[in-house]
mmCIF file of C-alpha atoms in Angstrom:
data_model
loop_
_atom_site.group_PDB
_atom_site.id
_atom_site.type_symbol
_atom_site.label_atom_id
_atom_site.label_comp_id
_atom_site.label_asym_id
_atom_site.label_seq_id
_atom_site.Cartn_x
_atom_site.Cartn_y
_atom_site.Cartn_z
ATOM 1 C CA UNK A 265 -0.678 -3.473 17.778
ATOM 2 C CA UNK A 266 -1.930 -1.199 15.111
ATOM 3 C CA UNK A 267 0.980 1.796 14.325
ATOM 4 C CA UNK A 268 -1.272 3.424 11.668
ATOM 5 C CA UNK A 269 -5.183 3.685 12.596
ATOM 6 C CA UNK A 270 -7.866 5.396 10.704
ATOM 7 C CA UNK A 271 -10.283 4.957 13.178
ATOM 8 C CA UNK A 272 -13.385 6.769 10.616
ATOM 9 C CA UNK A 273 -13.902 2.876 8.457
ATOM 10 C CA UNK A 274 -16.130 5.340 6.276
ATOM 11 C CA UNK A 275 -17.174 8.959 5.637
ATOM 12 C CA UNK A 276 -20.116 10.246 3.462
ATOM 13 C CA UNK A 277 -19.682 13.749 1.867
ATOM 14 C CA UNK A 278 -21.925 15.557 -0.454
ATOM 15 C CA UNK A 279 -20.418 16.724 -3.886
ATOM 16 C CA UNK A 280 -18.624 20.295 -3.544
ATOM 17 C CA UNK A 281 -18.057 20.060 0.403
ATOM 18 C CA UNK A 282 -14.658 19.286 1.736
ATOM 19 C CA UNK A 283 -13.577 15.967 2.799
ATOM 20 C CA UNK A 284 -11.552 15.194 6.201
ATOM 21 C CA UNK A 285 -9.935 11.847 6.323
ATOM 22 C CA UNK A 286 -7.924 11.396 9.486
ATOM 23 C CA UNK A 287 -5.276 9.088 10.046
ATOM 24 C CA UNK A 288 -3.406 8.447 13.860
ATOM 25 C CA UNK A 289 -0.106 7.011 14.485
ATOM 26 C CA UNK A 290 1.696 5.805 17.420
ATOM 27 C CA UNK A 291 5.544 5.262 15.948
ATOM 28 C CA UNK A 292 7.650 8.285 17.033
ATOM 29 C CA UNK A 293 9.898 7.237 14.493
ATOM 30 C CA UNK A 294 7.957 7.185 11.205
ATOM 31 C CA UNK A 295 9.331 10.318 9.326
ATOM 32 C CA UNK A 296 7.642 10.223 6.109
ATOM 33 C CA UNK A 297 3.773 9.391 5.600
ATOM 34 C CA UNK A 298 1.980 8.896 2.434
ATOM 35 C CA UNK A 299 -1.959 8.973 1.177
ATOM 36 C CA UNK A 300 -3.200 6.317 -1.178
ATOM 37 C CA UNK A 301 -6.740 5.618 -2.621
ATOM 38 C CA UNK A 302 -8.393 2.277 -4.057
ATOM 39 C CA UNK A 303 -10.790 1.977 -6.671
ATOM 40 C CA UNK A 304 -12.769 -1.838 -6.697
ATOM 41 C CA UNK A 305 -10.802 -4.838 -8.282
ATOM 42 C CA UNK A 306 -7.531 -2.084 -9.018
ATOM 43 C CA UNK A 307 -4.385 -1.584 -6.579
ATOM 44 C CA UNK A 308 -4.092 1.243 -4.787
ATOM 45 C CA UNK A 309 -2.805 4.740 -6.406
ATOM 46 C CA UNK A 310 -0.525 7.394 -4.648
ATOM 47 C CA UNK A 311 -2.377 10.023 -3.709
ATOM 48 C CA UNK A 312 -0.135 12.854 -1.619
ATOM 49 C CA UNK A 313 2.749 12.340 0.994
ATOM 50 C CA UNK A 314 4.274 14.585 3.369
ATOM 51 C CA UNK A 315 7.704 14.167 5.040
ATOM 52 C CA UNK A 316 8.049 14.850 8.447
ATOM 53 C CA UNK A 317 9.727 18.176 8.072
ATOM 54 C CA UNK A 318 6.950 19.669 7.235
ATOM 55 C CA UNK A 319 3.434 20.803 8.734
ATOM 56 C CA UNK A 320 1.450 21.108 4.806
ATOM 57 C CA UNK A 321 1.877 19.874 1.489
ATOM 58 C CA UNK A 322 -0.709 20.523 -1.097
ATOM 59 C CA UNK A 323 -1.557 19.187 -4.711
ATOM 60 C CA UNK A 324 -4.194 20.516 -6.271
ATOM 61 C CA UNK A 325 -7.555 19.987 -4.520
ATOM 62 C CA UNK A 326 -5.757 17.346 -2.113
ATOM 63 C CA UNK A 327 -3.610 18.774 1.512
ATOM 64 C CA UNK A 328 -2.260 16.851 3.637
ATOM 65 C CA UNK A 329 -1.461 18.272 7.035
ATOM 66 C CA UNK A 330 0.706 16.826 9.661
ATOM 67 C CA UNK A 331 0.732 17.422 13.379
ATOM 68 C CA UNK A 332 3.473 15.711 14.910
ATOM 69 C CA UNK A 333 3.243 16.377 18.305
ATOM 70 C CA UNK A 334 -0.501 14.571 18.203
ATOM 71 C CA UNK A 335 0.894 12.388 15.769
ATOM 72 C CA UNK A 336 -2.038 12.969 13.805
ATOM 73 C CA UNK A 337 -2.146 13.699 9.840
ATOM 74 C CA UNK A 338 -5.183 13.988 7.575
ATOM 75 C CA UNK A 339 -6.135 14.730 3.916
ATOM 76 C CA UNK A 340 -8.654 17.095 3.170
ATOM 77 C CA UNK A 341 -9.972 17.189 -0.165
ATOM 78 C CA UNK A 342 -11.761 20.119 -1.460
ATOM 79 C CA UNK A 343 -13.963 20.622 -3.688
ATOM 80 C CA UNK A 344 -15.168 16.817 -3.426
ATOM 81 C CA UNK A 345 -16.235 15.032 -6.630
ATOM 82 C CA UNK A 346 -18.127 11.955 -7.136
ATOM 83 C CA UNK A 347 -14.980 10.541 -8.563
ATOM 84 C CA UNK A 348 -13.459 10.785 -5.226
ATOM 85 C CA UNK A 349 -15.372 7.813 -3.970
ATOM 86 C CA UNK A 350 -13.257 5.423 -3.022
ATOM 87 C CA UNK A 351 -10.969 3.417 -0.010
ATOM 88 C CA UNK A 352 -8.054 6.060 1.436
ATOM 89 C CA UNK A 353 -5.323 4.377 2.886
ATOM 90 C CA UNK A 354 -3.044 6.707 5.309
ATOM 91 C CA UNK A 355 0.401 5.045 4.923
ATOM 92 C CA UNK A 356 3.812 5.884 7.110
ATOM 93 C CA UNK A 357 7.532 4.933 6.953
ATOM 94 C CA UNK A 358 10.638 5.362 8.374
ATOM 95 C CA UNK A 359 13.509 6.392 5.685
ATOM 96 C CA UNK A 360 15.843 2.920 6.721
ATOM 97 C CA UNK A 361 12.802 0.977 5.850
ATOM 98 C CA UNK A 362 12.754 1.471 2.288
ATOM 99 C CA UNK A 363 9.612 0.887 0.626
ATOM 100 C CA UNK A 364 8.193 -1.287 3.856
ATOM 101 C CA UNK A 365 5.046 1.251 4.148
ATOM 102 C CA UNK A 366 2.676 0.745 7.497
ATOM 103 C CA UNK A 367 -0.381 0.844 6.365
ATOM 104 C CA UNK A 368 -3.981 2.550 8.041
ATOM 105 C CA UNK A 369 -7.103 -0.288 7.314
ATOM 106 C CA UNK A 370 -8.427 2.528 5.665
ATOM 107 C CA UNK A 371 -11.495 4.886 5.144
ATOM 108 C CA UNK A 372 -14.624 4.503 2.604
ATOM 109 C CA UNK A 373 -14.893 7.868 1.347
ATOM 110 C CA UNK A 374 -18.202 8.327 -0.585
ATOM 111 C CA UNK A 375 -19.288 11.443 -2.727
ATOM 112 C CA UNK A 376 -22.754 11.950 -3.124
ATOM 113 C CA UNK A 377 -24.083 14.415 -6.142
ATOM 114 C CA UNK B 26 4.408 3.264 -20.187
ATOM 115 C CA UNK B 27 2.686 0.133 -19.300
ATOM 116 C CA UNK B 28 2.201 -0.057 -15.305
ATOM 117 C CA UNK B 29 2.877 -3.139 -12.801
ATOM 118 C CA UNK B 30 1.732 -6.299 -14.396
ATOM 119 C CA UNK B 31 0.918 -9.214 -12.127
ATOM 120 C CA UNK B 32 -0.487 -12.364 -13.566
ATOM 121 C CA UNK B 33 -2.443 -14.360 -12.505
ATOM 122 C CA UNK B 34 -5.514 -11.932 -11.425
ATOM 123 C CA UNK B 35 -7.401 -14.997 -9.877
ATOM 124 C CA UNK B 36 -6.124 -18.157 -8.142
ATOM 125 C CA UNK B 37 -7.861 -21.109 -6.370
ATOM 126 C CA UNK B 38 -5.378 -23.727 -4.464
ATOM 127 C CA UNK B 39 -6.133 -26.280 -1.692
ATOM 128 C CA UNK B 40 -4.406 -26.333 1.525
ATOM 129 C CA UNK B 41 -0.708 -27.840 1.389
ATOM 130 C CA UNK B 42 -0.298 -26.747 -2.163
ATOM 131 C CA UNK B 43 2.361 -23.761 -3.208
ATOM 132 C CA UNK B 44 1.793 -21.413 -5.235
ATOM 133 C CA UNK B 45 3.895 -18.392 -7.561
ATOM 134 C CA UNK B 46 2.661 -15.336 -8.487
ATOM 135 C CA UNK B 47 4.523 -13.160 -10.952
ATOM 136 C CA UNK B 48 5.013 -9.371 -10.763
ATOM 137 C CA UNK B 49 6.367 -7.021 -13.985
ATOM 138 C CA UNK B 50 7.163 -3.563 -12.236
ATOM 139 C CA UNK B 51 7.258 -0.307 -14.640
ATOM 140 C CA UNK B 52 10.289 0.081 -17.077
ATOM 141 C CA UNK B 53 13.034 1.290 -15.083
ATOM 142 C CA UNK B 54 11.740 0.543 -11.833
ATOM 143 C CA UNK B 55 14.516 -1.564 -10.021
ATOM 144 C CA UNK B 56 12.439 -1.865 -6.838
ATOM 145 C CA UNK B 57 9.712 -4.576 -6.332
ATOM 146 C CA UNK B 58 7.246 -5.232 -3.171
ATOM 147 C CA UNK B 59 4.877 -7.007 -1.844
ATOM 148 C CA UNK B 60 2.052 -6.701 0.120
ATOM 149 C CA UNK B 61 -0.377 -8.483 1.444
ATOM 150 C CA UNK B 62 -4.425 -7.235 2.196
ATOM 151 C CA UNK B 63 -6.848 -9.105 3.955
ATOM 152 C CA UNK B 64 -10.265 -7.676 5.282
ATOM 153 C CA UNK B 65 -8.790 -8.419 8.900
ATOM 154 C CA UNK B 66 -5.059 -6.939 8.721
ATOM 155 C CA UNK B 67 -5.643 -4.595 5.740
ATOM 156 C CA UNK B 68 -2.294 -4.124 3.732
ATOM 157 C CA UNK B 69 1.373 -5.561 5.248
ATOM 158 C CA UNK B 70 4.108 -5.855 3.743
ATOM 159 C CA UNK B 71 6.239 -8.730 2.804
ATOM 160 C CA UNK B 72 9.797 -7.908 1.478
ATOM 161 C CA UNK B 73 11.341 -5.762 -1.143
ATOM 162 C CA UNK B 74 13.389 -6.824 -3.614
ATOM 163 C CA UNK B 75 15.970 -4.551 -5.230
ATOM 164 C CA UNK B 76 18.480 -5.528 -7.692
ATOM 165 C CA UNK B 77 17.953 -9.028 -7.156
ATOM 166 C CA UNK B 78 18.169 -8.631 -3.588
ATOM 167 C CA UNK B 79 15.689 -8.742 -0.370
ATOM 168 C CA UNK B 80 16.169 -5.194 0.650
ATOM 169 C CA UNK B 81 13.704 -6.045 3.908
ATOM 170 C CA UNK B 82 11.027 -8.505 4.936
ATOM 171 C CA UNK B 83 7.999 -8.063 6.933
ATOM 172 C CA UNK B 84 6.935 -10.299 9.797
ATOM 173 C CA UNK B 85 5.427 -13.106 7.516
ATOM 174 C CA UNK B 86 6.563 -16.979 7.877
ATOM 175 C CA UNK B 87 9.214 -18.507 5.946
ATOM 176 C CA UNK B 88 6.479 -20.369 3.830
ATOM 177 C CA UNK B 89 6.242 -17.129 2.103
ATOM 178 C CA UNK B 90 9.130 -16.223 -0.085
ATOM 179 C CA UNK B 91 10.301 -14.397 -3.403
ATOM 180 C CA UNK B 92 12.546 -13.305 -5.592
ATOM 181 C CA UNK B 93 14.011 -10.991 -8.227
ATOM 182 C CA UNK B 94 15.506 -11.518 -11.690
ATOM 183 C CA UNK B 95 18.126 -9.255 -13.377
ATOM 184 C CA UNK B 96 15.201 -7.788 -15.465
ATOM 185 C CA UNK B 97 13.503 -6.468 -12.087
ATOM 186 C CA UNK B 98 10.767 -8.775 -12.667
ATOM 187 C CA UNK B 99 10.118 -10.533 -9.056
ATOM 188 C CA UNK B 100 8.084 -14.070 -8.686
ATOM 189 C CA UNK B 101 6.898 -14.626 -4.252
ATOM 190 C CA UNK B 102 6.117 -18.268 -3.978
ATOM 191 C CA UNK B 103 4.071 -19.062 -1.362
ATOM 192 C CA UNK B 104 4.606 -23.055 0.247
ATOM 193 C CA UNK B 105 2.488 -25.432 2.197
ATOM 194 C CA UNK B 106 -0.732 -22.957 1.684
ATOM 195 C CA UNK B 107 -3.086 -22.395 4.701
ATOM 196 C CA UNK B 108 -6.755 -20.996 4.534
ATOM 197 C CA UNK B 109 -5.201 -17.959 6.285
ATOM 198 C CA UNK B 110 -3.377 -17.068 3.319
ATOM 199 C CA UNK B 111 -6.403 -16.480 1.326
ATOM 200 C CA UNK B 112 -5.333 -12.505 0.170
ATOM 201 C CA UNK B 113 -5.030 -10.237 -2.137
ATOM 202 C CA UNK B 114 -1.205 -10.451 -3.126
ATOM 203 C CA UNK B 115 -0.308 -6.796 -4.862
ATOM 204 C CA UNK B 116 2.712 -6.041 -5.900
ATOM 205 C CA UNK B 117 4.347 -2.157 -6.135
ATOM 206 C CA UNK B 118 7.332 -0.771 -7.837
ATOM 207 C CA UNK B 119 9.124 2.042 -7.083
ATOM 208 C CA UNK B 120 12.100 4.106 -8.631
ATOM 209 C CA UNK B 121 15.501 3.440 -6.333
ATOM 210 C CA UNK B 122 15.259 5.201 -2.956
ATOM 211 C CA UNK B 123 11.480 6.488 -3.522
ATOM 212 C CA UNK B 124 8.435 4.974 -1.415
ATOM 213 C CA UNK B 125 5.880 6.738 -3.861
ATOM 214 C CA UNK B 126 4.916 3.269 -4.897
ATOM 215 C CA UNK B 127 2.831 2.295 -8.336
ATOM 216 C CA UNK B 128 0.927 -0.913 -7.384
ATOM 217 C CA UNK B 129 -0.272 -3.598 -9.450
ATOM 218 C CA UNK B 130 -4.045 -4.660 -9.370
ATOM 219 C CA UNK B 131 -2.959 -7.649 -7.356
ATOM 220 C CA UNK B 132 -3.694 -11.275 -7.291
ATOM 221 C CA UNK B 133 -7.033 -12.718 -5.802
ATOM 222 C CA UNK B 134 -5.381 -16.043 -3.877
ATOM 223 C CA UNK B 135 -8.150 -18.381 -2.361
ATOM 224 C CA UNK B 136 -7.582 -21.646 -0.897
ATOM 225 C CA UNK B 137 -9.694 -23.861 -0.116
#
């Protein structure tokens, strides 16, 4: 039974427009959730994260928002660049689990110029 | 600062062998993990390893194993191989207490 879907396997987004990745989760108990992306033949890179206190956490042209009651969080990115092209993972935890992350199958995102 | 080193980057076995792959986490970083990714499962996770201890383990047979020397550098060893466990192995580190974790690029296992 999945705990972390991305249900979107891939999203195409022209160059300049925003970017919605979405990212479900059934585990009342996750408290922390993180955003990673994946480049071909390298491991994946941390992205963004969000703890479950709060609703919005934003770096630069990457947000992550977090609904908790729909147990629903997503990462818009915005402006998009063709750089952006690449697998997002949507990643949760619960604090006693140390770095045991549940991890979304994750989303194609690609950039078109 | 060099990043998470994991050697080999490709591997080819046969069923029944074992196999060890090796993981060098970032200077200072006293946590290790692994994970596995498939196309089917995507990434789980395997255990964590923090000053030379398993920390936790993830729901993965007993064939699968590791460990972690004084120098934070962690080996998993993997017994009696299946086809199954054809993966991507990566391995993350992470400063004490924080899950922003810096992964490796992984080890391509195959077995034949």
């Amino acid at each position: 039974d999945q705990q972390v879907k991305q249900n979107s396997p891939s999203l195409s987004v022209q160059e300049g427009r925003i970017s919605i990745l979405n990212c479900d989760y059934t585990n009342s108990m996750f408290d922390y959730f993180l955003w990673y992306k994946k480049y071909p033949a390298e491991g994946p890179t941390f992205l963004i994260s969000i703890s479950s206190i709060k609703d919005k956490n934003e770096d630069g042209r990457f947000t992550v928002f977090l609904n908790k009651s729909a147990k629903h969080l997503s990462l818009h990115i915005v402006p998009s660049q063709p750089g952006d092209s690449a697998v997002y993972f949507c990643a949760a935890s619960v604090n006693q689990a140390g770095t045991a992350l549940i991890f979304g199958k994750g989303t194609t995102l690609s950039v078109s110029s | 600062k060099a990043g998470v080193t994991q050697t080999p980057r490709y591997l080819i076995k046969t069923r029944g062998q074992q196999v060890t792959l090796s993981c060098s986490p970032i200077s200072g970083h006293r946590s290790v993990s692994w994970y596995q990714q498939t196309p089917g499962q995507g990434l789980q996770f395997l255990f964590e390893y923090f000053s030379e201890t398993q920390r936790n383990k993830g729901n993965f047979p007993g064939r699968f194993s590791g460990r972690q020397f004084s120098n934070s550098r962690s080996e998993m060893n993997v017994s009696t191989l299946e086809l199954g466990d054809s993966a991507l192995y990566l391995c993350a580190s992470s400063l004490e207490d924080s899950k922003k974790l810096f992964f490796g690029s992984g080890t391509q296992l195959s077995v034949l």
